PDB file of C-alpha atoms in Angstrom:
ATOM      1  CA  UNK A 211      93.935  76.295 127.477  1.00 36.00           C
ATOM      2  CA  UNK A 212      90.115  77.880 126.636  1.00 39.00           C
ATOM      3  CA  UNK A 213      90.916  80.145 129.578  1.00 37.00           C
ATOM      4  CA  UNK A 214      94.121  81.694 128.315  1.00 37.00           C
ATOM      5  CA  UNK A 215      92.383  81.680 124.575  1.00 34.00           C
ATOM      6  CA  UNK A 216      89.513  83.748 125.967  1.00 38.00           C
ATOM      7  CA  UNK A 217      91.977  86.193 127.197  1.00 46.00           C
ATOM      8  CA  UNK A 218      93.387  86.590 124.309  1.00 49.00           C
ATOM      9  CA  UNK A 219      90.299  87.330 122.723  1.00 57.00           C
ATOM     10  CA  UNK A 220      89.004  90.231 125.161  1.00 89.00           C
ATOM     11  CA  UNK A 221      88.795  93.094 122.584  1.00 93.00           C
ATOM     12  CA  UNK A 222      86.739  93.751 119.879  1.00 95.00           C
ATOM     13  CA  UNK A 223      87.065  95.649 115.951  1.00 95.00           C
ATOM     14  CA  UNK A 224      84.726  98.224 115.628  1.00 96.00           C
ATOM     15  CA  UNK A 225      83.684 101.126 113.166  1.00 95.00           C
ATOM     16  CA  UNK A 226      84.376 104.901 114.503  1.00 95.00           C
ATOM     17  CA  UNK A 227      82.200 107.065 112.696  1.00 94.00           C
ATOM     18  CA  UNK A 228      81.505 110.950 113.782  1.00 91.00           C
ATOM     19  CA  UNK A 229      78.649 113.226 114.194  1.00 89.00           C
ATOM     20  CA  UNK A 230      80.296 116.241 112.701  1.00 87.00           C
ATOM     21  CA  UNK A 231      83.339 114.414 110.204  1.00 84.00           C
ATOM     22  CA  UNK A 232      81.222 112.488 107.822  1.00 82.00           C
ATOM     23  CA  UNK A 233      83.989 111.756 106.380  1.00 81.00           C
ATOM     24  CA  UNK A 234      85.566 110.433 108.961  1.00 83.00           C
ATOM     25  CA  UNK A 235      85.427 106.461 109.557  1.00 86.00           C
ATOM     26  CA  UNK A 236      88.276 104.390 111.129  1.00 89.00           C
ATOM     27  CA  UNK A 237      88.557 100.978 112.024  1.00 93.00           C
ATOM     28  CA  UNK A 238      90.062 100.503 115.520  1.00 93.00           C
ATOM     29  CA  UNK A 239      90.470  97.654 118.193  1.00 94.00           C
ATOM     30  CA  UNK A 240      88.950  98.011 121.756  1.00 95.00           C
ATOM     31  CA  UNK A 241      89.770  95.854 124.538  1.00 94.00           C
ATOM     32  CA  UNK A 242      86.282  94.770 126.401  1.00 95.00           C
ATOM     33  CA  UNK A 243      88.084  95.529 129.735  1.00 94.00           C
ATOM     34  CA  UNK A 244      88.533  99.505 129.046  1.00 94.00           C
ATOM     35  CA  UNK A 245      85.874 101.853 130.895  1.00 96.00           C
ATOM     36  CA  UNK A 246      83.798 103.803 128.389  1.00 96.00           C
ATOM     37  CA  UNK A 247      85.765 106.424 129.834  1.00 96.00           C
ATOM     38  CA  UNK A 248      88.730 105.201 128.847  1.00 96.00           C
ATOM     39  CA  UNK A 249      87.245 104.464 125.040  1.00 96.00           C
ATOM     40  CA  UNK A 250      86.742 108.197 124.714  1.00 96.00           C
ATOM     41  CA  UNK A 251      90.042 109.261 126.158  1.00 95.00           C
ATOM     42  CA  UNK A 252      91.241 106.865 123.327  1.00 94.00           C
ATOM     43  CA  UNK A 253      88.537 107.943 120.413  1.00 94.00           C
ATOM     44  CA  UNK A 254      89.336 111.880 121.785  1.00 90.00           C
ATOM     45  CA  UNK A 255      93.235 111.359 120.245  1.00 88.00           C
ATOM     46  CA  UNK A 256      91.595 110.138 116.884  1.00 87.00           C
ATOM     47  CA  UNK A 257      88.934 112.646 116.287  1.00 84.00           C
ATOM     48  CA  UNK A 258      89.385 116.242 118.207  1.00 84.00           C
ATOM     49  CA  UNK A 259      86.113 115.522 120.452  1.00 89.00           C
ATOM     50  CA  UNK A 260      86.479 116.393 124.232  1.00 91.00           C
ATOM     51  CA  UNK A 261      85.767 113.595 126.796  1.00 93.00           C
ATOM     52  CA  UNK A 262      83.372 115.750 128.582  1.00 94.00           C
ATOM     53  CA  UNK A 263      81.693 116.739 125.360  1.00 93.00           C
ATOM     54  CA  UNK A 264      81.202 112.954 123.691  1.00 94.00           C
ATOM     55  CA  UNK A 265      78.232 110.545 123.551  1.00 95.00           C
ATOM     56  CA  UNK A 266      78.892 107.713 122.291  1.00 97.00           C
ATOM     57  CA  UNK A 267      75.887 105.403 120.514  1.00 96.00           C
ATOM     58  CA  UNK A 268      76.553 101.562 119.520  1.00 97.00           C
ATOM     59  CA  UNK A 269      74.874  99.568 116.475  1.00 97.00           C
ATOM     60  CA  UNK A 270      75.042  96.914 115.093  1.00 95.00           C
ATOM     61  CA  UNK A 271      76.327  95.635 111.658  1.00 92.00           C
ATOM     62  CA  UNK A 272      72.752  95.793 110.607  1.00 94.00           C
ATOM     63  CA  UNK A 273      72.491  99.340 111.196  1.00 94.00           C
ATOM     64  CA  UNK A 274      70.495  98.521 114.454  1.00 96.00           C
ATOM     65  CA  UNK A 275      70.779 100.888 117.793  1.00 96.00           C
ATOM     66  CA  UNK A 276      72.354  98.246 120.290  1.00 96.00           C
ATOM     67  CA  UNK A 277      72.614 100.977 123.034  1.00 95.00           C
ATOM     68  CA  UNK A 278      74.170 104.700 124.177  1.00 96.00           C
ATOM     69  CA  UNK A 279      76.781 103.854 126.213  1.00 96.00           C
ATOM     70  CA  UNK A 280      75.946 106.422 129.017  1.00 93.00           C
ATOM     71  CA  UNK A 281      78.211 105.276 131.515  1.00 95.00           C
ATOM     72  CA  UNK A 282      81.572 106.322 131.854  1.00 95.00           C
ATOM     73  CA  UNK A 283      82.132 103.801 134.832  1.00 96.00           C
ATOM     74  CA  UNK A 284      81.203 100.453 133.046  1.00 95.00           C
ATOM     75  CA  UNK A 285      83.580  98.542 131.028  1.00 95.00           C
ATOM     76  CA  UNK A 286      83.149  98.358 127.072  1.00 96.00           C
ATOM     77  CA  UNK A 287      82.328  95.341 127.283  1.00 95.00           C
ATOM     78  CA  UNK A 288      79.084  95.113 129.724  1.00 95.00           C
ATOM     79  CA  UNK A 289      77.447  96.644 126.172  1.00 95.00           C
ATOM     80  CA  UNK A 290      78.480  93.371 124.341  1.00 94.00           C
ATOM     81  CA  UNK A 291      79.560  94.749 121.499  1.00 96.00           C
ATOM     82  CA  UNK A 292      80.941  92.583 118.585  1.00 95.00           C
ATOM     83  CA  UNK A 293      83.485  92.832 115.726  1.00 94.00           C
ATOM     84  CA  UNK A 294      81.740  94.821 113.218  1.00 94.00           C
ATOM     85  CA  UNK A 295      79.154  96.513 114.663  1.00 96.00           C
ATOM     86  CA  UNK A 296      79.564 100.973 114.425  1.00 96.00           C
ATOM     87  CA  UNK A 297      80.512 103.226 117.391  1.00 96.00           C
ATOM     88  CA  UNK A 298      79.174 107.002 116.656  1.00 96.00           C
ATOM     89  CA  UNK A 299      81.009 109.429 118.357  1.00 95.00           C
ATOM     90  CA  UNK A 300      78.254 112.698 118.831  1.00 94.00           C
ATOM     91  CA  UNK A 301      80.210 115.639 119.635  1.00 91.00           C
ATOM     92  CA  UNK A 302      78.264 118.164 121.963  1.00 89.00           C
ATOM     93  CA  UNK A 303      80.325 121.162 121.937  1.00 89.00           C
ATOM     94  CA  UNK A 304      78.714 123.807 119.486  1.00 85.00           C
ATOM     95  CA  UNK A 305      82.432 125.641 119.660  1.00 82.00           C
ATOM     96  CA  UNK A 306      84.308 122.262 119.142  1.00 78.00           C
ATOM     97  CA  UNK A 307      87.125 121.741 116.589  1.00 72.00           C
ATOM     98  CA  UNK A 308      84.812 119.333 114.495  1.00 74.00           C
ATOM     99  CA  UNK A 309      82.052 121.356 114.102  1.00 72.00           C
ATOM    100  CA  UNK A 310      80.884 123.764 111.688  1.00 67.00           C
ATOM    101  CA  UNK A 311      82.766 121.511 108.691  1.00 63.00           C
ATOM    102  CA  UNK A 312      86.231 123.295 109.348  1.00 62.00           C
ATOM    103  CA  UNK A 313      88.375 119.865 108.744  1.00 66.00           C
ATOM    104  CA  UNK A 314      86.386 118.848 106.343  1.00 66.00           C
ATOM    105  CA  UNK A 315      85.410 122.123 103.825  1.00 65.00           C
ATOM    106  CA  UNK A 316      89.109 123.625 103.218  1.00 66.00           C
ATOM    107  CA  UNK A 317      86.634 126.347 101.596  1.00 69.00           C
ATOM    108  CA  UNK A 318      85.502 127.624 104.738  1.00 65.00           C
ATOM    109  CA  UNK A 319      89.077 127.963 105.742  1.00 67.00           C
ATOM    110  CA  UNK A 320      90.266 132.184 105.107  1.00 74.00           C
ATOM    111  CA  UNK A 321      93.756 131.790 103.312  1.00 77.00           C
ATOM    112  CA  UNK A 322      96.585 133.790 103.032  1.00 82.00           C
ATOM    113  CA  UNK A 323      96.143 136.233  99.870  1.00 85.00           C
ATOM    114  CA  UNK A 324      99.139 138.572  99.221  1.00 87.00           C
ATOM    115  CA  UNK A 325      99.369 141.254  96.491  1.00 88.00           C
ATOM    116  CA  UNK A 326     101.711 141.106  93.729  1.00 87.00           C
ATOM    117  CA  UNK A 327     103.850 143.964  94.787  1.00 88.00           C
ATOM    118  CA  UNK A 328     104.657 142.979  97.859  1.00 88.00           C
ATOM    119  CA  UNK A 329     105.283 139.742  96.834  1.00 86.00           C
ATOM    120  CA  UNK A 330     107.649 141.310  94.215  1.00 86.00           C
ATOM    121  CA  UNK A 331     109.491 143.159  97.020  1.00 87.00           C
ATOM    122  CA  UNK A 332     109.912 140.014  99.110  1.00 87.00           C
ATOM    123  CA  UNK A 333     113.487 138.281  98.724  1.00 84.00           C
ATOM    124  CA  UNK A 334     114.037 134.496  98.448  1.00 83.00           C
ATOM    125  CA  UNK A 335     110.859 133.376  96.626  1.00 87.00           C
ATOM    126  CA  UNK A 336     110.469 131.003  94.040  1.00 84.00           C
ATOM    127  CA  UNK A 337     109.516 133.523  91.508  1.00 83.00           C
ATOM    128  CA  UNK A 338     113.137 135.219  92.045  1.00 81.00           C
ATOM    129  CA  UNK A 339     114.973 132.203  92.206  1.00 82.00           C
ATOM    130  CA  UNK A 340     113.329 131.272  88.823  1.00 79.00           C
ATOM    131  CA  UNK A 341     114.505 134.395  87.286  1.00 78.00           C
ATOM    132  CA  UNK A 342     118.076 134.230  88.394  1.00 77.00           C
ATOM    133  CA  UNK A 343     117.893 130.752  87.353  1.00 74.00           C
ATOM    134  CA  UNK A 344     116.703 131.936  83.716  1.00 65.00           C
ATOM    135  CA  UNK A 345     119.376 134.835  83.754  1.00 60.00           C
ATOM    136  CA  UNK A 346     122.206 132.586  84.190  1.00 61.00           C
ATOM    137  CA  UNK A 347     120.947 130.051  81.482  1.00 58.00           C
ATOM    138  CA  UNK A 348     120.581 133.494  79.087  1.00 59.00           C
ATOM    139  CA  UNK A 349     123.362 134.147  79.843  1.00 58.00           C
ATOM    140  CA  UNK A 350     125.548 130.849  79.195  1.00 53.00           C
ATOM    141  CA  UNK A 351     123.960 130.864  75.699  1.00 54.00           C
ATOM    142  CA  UNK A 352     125.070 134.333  74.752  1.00 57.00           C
ATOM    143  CA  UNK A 353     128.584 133.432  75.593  1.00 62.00           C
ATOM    144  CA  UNK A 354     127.954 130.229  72.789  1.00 64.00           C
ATOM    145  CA  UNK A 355     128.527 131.068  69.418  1.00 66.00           C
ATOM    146  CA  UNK A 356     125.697 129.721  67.273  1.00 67.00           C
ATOM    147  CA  UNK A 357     128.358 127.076  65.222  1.00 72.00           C
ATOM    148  CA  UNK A 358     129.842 125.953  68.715  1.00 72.00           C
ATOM    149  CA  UNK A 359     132.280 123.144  67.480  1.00 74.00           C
ATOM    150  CA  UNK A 360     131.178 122.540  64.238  1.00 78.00           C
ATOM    151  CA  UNK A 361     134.938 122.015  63.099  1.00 81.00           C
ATOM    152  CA  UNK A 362     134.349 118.431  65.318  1.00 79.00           C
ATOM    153  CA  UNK A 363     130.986 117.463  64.508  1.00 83.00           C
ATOM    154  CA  UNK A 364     132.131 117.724  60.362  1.00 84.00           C
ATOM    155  CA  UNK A 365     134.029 114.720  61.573  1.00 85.00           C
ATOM    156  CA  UNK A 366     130.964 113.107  62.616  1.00 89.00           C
ATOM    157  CA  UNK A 367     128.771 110.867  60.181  1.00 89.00           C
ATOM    158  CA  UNK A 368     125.903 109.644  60.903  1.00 92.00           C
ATOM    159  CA  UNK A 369     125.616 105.898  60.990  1.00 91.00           C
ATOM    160  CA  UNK A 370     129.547 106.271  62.901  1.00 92.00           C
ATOM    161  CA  UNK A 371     130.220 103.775  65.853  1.00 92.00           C
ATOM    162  CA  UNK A 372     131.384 105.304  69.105  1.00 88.00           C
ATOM    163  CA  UNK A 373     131.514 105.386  73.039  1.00 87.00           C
ATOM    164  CA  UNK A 374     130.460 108.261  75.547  1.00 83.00           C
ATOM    165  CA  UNK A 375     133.333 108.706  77.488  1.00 77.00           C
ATOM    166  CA  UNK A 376     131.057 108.972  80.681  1.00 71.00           C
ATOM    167  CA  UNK A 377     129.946 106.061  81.511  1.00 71.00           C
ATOM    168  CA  UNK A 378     131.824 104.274  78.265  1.00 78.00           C
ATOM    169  CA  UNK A 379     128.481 103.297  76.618  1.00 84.00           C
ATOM    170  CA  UNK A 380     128.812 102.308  73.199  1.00 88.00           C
ATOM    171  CA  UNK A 381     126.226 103.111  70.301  1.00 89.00           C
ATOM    172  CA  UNK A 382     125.698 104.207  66.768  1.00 90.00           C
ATOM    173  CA  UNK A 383     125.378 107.971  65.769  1.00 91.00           C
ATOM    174  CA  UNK A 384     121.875 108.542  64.411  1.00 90.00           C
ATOM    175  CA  UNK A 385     122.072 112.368  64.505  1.00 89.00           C
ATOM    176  CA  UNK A 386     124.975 115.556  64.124  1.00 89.00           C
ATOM    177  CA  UNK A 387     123.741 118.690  63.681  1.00 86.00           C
ATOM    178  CA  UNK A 388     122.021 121.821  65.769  1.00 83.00           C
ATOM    179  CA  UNK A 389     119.221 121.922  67.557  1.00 77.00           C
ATOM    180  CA  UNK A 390     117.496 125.019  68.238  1.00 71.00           C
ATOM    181  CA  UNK A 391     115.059 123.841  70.675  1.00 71.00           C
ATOM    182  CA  UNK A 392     118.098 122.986  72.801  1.00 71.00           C
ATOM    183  CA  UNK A 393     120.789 125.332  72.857  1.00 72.00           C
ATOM    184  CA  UNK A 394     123.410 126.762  70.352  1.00 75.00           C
ATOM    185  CA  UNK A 395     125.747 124.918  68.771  1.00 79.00           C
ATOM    186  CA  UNK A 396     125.918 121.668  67.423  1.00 83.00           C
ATOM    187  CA  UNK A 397     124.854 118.138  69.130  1.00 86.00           C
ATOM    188  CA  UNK A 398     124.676 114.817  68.172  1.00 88.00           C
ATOM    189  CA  UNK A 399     122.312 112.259  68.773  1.00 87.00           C
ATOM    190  CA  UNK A 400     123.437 109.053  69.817  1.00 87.00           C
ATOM    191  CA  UNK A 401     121.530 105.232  69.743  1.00 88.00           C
ATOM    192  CA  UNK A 402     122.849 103.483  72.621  1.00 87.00           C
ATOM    193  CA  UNK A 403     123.103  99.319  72.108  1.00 85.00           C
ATOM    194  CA  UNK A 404     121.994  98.607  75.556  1.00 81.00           C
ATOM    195  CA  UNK A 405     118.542 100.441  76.804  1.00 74.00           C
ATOM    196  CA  UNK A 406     120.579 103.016  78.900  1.00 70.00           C
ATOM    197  CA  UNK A 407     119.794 106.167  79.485  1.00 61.00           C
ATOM    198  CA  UNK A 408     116.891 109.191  80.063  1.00 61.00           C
ATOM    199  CA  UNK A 409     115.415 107.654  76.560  1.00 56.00           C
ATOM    200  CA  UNK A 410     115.795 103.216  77.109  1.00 53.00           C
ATOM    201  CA  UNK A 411     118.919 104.452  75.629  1.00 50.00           C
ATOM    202  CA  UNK A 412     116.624 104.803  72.011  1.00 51.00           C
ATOM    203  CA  UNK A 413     118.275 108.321  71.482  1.00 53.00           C
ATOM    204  CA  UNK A 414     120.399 110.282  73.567  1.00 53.00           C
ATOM    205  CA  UNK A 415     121.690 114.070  72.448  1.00 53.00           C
ATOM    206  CA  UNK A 416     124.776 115.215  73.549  1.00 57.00           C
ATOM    207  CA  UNK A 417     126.369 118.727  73.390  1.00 52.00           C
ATOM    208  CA  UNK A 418     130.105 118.968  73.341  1.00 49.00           C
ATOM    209  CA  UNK A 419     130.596 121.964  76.313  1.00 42.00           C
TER     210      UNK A 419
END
């Protein structure tokens, strides 16, 4: 029963850190039977460092040098590391991906710039679509006459009782007029008795279109 417990317990938690990514830190479990080898195959898919072009250096939780593991051959675990302690990953590859603070410093990365007449002359953009979108609402509104049903609203008091068809929610009418921040014609503002709604159902304006 120890034995098979043991097992079990053949791998270890330790703290990735990198040379060039100070930013980058990651927990991540090792089994003590993997080859250091192996270990940077594994840390290579986590942190854009060649095998061929990684050293890797252990310490302890104290901040201590335990060891470099220098080789490749030798399981992780001949270095007796323990949950906790650091692995540093030291990239040696001048021309690697990590270096030079490219995944890091988005300032160092050249972006796209584009003037604003050729963006103008380009189709499909959101600028375009916003415009058309615009038009059409410009356009709705000049086809409403200022005192859109009026003649119904004059039937409308405030303080009134009634139920939105959609939905059949019932409330009382604190509002009937126009509102110009809106759209033309004339709305009415209704107090829902359950909290329903865009508003907790505290006042919801409806247009009749």
């Amino acid at each position: 029963m120890d034995k098979l417990q043991v097992q079990g317990d053949e791998s270890v938690l330790l703290r990735v850190t990198h040379s060039n990514i100070k930013s980058f830190a990651s927990d991540v479990r090792f089994s003590l039977q993997m080859t250091v080898e192996a270990v940077k195959d594994k840390l290579w898919k986590k942190c854009g460092t060649s095998v061929e072009s990684m050293c890797l250096e252990l310490y302890d939780d104290t901040g201590a040098k335990v060891s470099d593991l220098a080789d490749n051959t030798r399981p992780l675990g001949f270095y007796s590391p323990q949950d906790g302690f650091r692995l540093h990953v030291v990239d040696l590859d001048p021309s690697s991906v990590t270096s030079g603070g490219w995944l890091e410093d988005t300032s160092l990365v050249e972006k796209y710039k584009i003037s604003d007449e050729a963006y103008n002359k380009l189709d499909g953009t959101y600028k375009k679509f916003k415009e058309r979108m615009g038009d059409q609402h410009s356009n709705l509104e000049s086809k409403i006459s200022y005192n859109y049903m009026e003649d119904l609203c004059a039937n409308i008091k405030v303080g009134d009782r009634c139920q939105v068809e959609v939905g059949e929610k019932r409330g009382i009418v604190k509002f009937v007029g126009q509102a110009e921040t809106l759209a033309p014609g004339f709305w009415v503002g209704i107090q829902y008795d359950e909290p329903l709604g865009k508003h907790d159902g505290m006042c919801v304006i409806l247009n009749f279109m």
